[in-house]
CSV table of C-alpha atoms in Angstrom, one decimal:
chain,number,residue,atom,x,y,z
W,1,UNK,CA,150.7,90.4,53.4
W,2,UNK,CA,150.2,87.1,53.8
W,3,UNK,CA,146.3,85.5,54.8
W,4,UNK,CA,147.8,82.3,55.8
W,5,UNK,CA,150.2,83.8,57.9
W,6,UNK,CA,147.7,85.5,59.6
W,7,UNK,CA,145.1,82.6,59.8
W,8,UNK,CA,148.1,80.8,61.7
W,9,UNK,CA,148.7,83.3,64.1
W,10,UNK,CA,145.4,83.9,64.9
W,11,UNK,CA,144.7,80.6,65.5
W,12,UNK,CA,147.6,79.5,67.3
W,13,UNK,CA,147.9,78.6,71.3
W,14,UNK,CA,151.1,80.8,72.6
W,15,UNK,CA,150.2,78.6,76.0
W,16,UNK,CA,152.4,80.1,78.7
W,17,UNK,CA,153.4,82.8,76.5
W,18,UNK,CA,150.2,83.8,76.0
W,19,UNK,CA,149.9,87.7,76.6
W,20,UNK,CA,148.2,90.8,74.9
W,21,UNK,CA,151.8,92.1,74.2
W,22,UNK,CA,152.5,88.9,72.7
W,23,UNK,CA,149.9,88.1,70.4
W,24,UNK,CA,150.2,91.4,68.9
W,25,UNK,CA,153.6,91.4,68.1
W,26,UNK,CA,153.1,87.6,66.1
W,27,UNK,CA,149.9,89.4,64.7
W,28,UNK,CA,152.3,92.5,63.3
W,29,UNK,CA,154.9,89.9,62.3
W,30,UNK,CA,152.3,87.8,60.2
W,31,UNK,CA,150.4,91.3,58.7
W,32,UNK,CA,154.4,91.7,57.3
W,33,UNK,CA,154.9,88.2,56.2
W,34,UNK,CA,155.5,87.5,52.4
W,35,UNK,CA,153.1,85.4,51.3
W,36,UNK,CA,155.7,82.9,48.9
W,37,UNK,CA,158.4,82.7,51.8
W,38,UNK,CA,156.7,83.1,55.3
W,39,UNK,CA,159.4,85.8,55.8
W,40,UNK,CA,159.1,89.0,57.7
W,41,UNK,CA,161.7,91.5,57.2
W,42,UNK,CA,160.8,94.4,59.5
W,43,UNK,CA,163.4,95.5,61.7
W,44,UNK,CA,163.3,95.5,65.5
W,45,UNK,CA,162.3,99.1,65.3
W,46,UNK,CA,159.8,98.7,62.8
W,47,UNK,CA,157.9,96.0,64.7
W,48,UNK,CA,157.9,98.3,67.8
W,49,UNK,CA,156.6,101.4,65.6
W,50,UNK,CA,153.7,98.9,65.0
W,51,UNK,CA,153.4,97.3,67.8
W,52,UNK,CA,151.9,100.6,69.6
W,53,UNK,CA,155.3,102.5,69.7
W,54,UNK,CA,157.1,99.8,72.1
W,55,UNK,CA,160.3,100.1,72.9
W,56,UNK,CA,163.2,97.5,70.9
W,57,UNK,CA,164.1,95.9,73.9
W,58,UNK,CA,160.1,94.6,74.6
W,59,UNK,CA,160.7,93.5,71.3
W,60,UNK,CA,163.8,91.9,72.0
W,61,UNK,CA,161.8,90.4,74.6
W,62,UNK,CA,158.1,89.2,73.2
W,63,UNK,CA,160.5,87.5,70.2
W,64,UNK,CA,162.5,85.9,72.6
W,65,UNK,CA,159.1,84.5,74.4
W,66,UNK,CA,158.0,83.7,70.8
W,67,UNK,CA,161.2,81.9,69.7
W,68,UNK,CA,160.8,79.7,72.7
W,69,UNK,CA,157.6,79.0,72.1
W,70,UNK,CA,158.6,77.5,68.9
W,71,UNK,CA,156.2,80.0,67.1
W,72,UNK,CA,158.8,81.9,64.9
W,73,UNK,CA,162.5,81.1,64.0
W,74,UNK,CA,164.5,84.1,64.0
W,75,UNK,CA,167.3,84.3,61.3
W,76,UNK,CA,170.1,86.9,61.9
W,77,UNK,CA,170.5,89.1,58.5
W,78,UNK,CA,173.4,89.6,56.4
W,79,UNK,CA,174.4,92.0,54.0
W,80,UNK,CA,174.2,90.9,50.2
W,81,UNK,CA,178.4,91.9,50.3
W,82,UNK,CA,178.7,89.6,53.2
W,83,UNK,CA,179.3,91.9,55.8
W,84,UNK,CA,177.4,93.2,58.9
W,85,UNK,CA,174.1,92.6,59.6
């Protein structure tokens, strides 16, 4: 878990994004954040699970919304072989 990660997302100003929805996903992505890297490596499924049992494709959407907000960058994930994510 990362503190500053959470400090930051707590703090932040989502602006038009702003939404209960919303701020608990970036609060769920920040509680998984590794504190050397600022990465978060849950999977879309995961972050529903913890986001109250969401379904993937609010996901999809509330990281989209987040994305565009310029409050996370998203980073598609490879295999250490090099092949599918």
């Amino acid at each position: 878990m990362s503190i500053e990660a959470l400090a930051y997302a707590k703090q932040f100003d989502l602006g038009d994004e702003e939404c209960a929805q919303a701020r608990l996903l970036l609060y769920v992505i920040a509680e998984n954040t590794f504190n050397d890297t600022f990465v978060c490596r849950l999977c879309q499924d995961q972050l529903a699970y913890e986001a109250g049992q969401v379904s993937e494709r609010t996901v999809r959407r509330y990281l989209e919304r987040l994305e565009g907000a310029r409050v996370i960058i998203r980073r598609e994930r490879w295999k250490s072989n090099g092949g599918g994510k």
